[in-house]
Amino acid sequence: MSLRYALLGLLADEPASGYDLTRKFERALQRYAWHAQHSQIYPELGKLAADGLVEVIAEGARGRRTYAITEQGRTELRSWMLNPPDVFVVRHEFVLRLFLLSTLDPEDARAVLRPVAQESARELATLRESLDRAEATAPPGTELALGRLVAEYGLRSFQTMHDWALWALDRIDQVEAAKAARPAG
Amino acid sequence: MSLRYALLGLLADEPASGYDLTRKFERALQRYAWHAQHSQIYPELGKLAADGLVEVIAEGARGRRTYAITEQGRTELRSWMLNPPDVFVVRHEFVLRLFLLSTLDPEDARAVLRPVAQESARELATLRESLDRAEATAPPGTELALGRLVAEYGLRSFQTMHDWALWALDRIDQVEAAKAARPAG
DNA sequence: CCACACATGTAATGTGTTACATGATTAT
DNA sequence: ATAATCATGTAACACATTACATGTGTGG
């Protein structure tokens, strides 16, 4: 069901074609929230149109169809946003690997964590830079670009991941040192 | 494919039955990393056994079968852990909602964020409590337990979410106040 | 004229959820 | 006895990925 609302949400921001939406997923949503391929998006747009939640507002070259959200679609999206489930769907292969870290010996665990610490730091820097640029461009106190909220969340999440990776690396070293100190244990 | 490695990882920690594994998913993995129901776990255990990656080491009451990982299974798991993909599978309905927050007006956005701040605080308290209890029980410097890394990551994630939700609520108020101060803008 | 990006679609297969189905053991 | 928990399994359906398939417009 989430795909349906992801599409409605993107179309609530601005009209787009299936092709556009496919790229939006790749650029914005895939890394943090949700992913979908065009083979899933096109049929779903068809269903949304059949249900009256979106409509074709323009047809262009190469069979391009631009969709826009309808009033009914906005109502439906709002209702979904205001009624969250008790338990959210979470599927995060990266975090899964973190959880299984203790199945590795300390050397392997470090080999997994080092790139994590590195890449989260790099991602962090990229995000912070593009955020600073956006901040500098827009005059202060203007319209709440809610994209600002999301960016901040991404920033904090990567910071947390980075800090945690460093903490875990340190922890592994400590346990190893303790083990070396009492070889009989 | 991830389910397969999640199971191998849990069995690498200790032998377990399908029933045990189902509860481990519910308690430990579901909220952060991955979820699976028993209807998916039992067939997958069968496949893993057929592939020689796990084996039945005991049969108990009520048809209970306890599985353990094999040497081949450990090799397979290690290879998966040490070879991460370029792009991780991520599906996070909560973050998706954050992305779509900008489709709501400020009042609705606050209505979404308030329970986030509340529930993350509650979750945080629960986690911290059970962590403190575990810390007090186990002697320091002992074996690096699987649960310890998981708990720490959970703790930090919820702390991050909580702090962010408060920050976001504050930010929305600020922008609204600024708007009210210059009604012509 | 040719490569690349644009643009859409379906079929086969794999993964995941919900519902259906059954029965044993344990604690009260 | 009886309710709760333990314990496993399959079938139907929904969702998601990969592969197959086709054609158009644009820039070099």
Tab-separated table of C-alpha atoms in Angstrom, chain A residues 38-182:
chain	number	residue	atom	x	y	z
A	38	HIS	CA	9.037	1.635	-13.420
A	39	SER	CA	7.487	-1.806	-13.895
A	40	GLN	CA	5.652	-1.283	-10.630
A	41	ILE	CA	4.988	2.433	-11.024
A	42	TYR	CA	3.182	2.400	-14.374
A	43	PRO	CA	0.551	-0.178	-13.360
A	44	GLU	CA	0.014	1.582	-10.027
A	45	LEU	CA	-0.550	4.922	-11.761
A	46	GLY	CA	-3.173	3.178	-13.857
A	47	LYS	CA	-4.939	1.932	-10.737
A	48	LEU	CA	-4.736	5.340	-9.051
A	49	ALA	CA	-6.288	6.916	-12.147
A	50	ALA	CA	-9.021	4.266	-12.220
A	51	ASP	CA	-9.768	5.081	-8.564
A	52	GLY	CA	-9.952	8.800	-9.345
A	53	LEU	CA	-7.019	9.731	-7.084
A	54	VAL	CA	-4.869	11.009	-9.938
A	55	GLU	CA	-5.614	12.149	-13.489
A	56	VAL	CA	-3.792	12.690	-16.760
A	57	ILE	CA	-3.421	16.424	-17.295
A	58	ALA	CA	-1.190	16.416	-20.383
A	59	GLU	CA	0.081	14.132	-23.116
A	60	GLY	CA	3.425	14.841	-24.741
A	61	ALA	CA	5.961	13.431	-27.115
A	62	ARG	CA	6.818	9.728	-27.048
A	63	GLY	CA	3.525	8.846	-25.400
A	64	ARG	CA	4.378	10.809	-22.289
A	65	ARG	CA	1.458	11.233	-19.893
A	66	THR	CA	1.681	13.777	-17.113
A	67	TYR	CA	-0.337	12.899	-14.030
A	68	ALA	CA	-1.645	15.241	-11.328
A	69	ILE	CA	-3.226	14.429	-7.990
A	70	THR	CA	-6.988	15.076	-7.696
A	71	GLU	CA	-8.878	16.557	-4.743
A	72	GLN	CA	-9.974	13.038	-3.850
A	73	GLY	CA	-6.352	11.970	-4.003
A	74	ARG	CA	-5.322	14.712	-1.581
A	75	THR	CA	-8.043	13.702	0.833
A	76	GLU	CA	-6.903	10.084	0.674
A	77	LEU	CA	-3.241	11.035	1.168
A	78	ARG	CA	-4.039	13.257	4.138
A	79	SER	CA	-6.057	10.543	5.781
A	80	TRP	CA	-3.142	8.106	5.361
A	81	MET	CA	-0.685	10.607	6.793
A	82	LEU	CA	-2.838	11.300	9.855
A	83	ASN	CA	-3.503	7.630	10.612
A	84	PRO	CA	-0.167	5.891	11.150
A	85	PRO	CA	-0.123	2.150	11.909
A	86	ASP	CA	0.921	0.766	15.308
A	87	VAL	CA	3.971	-0.867	13.798
A	88	PHE	CA	5.787	0.590	10.825
A	89	VAL	CA	7.162	-1.465	7.995
A	90	VAL	CA	10.940	-1.422	8.253
A	91	ARG	CA	13.290	-3.307	6.005
A	92	HIS	CA	16.851	-2.221	6.182
A	93	GLU	CA	19.535	-4.555	4.888
A	94	PHE	CA	22.314	-2.362	6.193
A	95	VAL	CA	21.043	-2.407	9.758
A	96	LEU	CA	20.482	-6.143	9.464
A	97	ARG	CA	24.184	-6.539	8.780
A	98	LEU	CA	25.024	-4.421	11.798
A	99	PHE	CA	22.899	-6.690	13.948
A	100	LEU	CA	24.703	-9.796	12.715
A	101	LEU	CA	28.116	-8.301	13.338
A	102	SER	CA	28.672	-10.386	16.439
A	103	THR	CA	28.676	-13.539	14.310
A	104	LEU	CA	32.043	-12.423	12.911
A	105	ASP	CA	35.404	-12.604	14.586
A	106	PRO	CA	36.791	-9.211	15.722
A	107	GLU	CA	39.002	-8.788	12.663
A	108	ASP	CA	36.100	-9.361	10.242
A	109	ALA	CA	33.811	-7.160	12.306
A	110	ARG	CA	36.279	-4.331	12.048
A	111	ALA	CA	36.533	-4.915	8.302
A	112	VAL	CA	32.758	-4.404	8.068
A	113	LEU	CA	32.614	-1.385	10.378
A	114	ARG	CA	35.496	0.613	8.954
A	115	PRO	CA	33.794	1.329	5.607
A	116	VAL	CA	30.574	2.087	7.517
A	117	ALA	CA	32.305	4.763	9.558
A	118	GLN	CA	33.938	6.115	6.431
A	119	GLU	CA	30.903	6.155	4.160
A	120	SER	CA	28.576	7.614	6.774
A	121	ALA	CA	31.086	10.412	7.275
A	122	ARG	CA	31.222	11.049	3.534
A	123	GLU	CA	27.427	10.984	3.200
A	124	LEU	CA	27.221	13.314	6.173
A	125	ALA	CA	29.553	15.819	4.576
A	126	THR	CA	27.626	15.755	1.294
A	127	LEU	CA	24.309	16.328	3.049
A	128	ARG	CA	25.650	19.096	5.238
A	129	GLU	CA	27.126	20.859	2.223
A	130	SER	CA	23.944	20.785	0.161
A	131	LEU	CA	21.995	21.884	3.229
A	132	ASP	CA	24.284	24.826	3.857
A	133	ARG	CA	23.994	25.806	0.217
A	134	ALA	CA	20.189	25.707	0.394
A	135	GLU	CA	20.234	27.676	3.646
A	136	ALA	CA	22.451	30.358	2.133
A	137	THR	CA	20.335	30.663	-1.022
A	138	ALA	CA	16.905	31.017	0.598
A	139	PRO	CA	16.193	34.156	2.623
A	140	PRO	CA	15.671	33.407	6.333
A	141	GLY	CA	12.190	33.006	7.802
A	142	THR	CA	10.613	32.161	4.463
A	143	GLU	CA	8.255	29.369	3.615
A	144	LEU	CA	9.003	26.228	5.591
A	145	ALA	CA	10.607	24.125	2.944
A	146	LEU	CA	9.588	20.875	4.561
A	147	GLY	CA	12.398	19.355	2.581
A	148	ARG	CA	14.498	21.080	5.233
A	149	LEU	CA	12.987	18.834	7.898
A	150	VAL	CA	13.765	15.694	5.945
A	151	ALA	CA	17.303	16.806	5.219
A	152	GLU	CA	17.847	17.431	8.906
A	153	TYR	CA	16.554	13.965	9.710
A	154	GLY	CA	18.935	12.422	7.176
A	155	LEU	CA	21.797	14.413	8.619
A	156	ARG	CA	21.081	13.313	12.158
A	157	SER	CA	20.553	9.700	11.134
A	158	PHE	CA	23.920	9.515	9.411
A	159	GLN	CA	25.568	11.246	12.333
A	160	THR	CA	24.053	8.633	14.643
A	161	MET	CA	25.202	5.808	12.398
A	162	HIS	CA	28.680	7.253	12.215
A	163	ASP	CA	28.989	7.699	15.971
A	164	TRP	CA	27.600	4.242	16.582
A	165	ALA	CA	30.080	2.632	14.171
A	166	LEU	CA	32.986	4.305	15.957
A	167	TRP	CA	31.578	3.243	19.330
A	168	ALA	CA	31.173	-0.359	18.115
A	169	LEU	CA	34.736	-0.437	16.763
A	170	ASP	CA	36.013	0.800	20.103
A	171	ARG	CA	33.921	-1.739	21.939
A	172	ILE	CA	35.369	-4.585	19.869
A	173	ASP	CA	38.892	-3.401	20.665
A	174	GLN	CA	38.053	-3.295	24.365
A	175	VAL	CA	36.675	-6.817	24.402
A	176	GLU	CA	39.755	-8.044	22.533
A	177	ALA	CA	42.079	-6.300	24.960
A	178	ALA	CA	40.224	-7.761	27.924
A	179	LYS	CA	40.457	-11.205	26.374
A	180	ALA	CA	44.214	-10.860	25.768
A	181	ALA	CA	44.727	-9.805	29.380
A	182	ARG	CA	43.344	-13.090	30.702
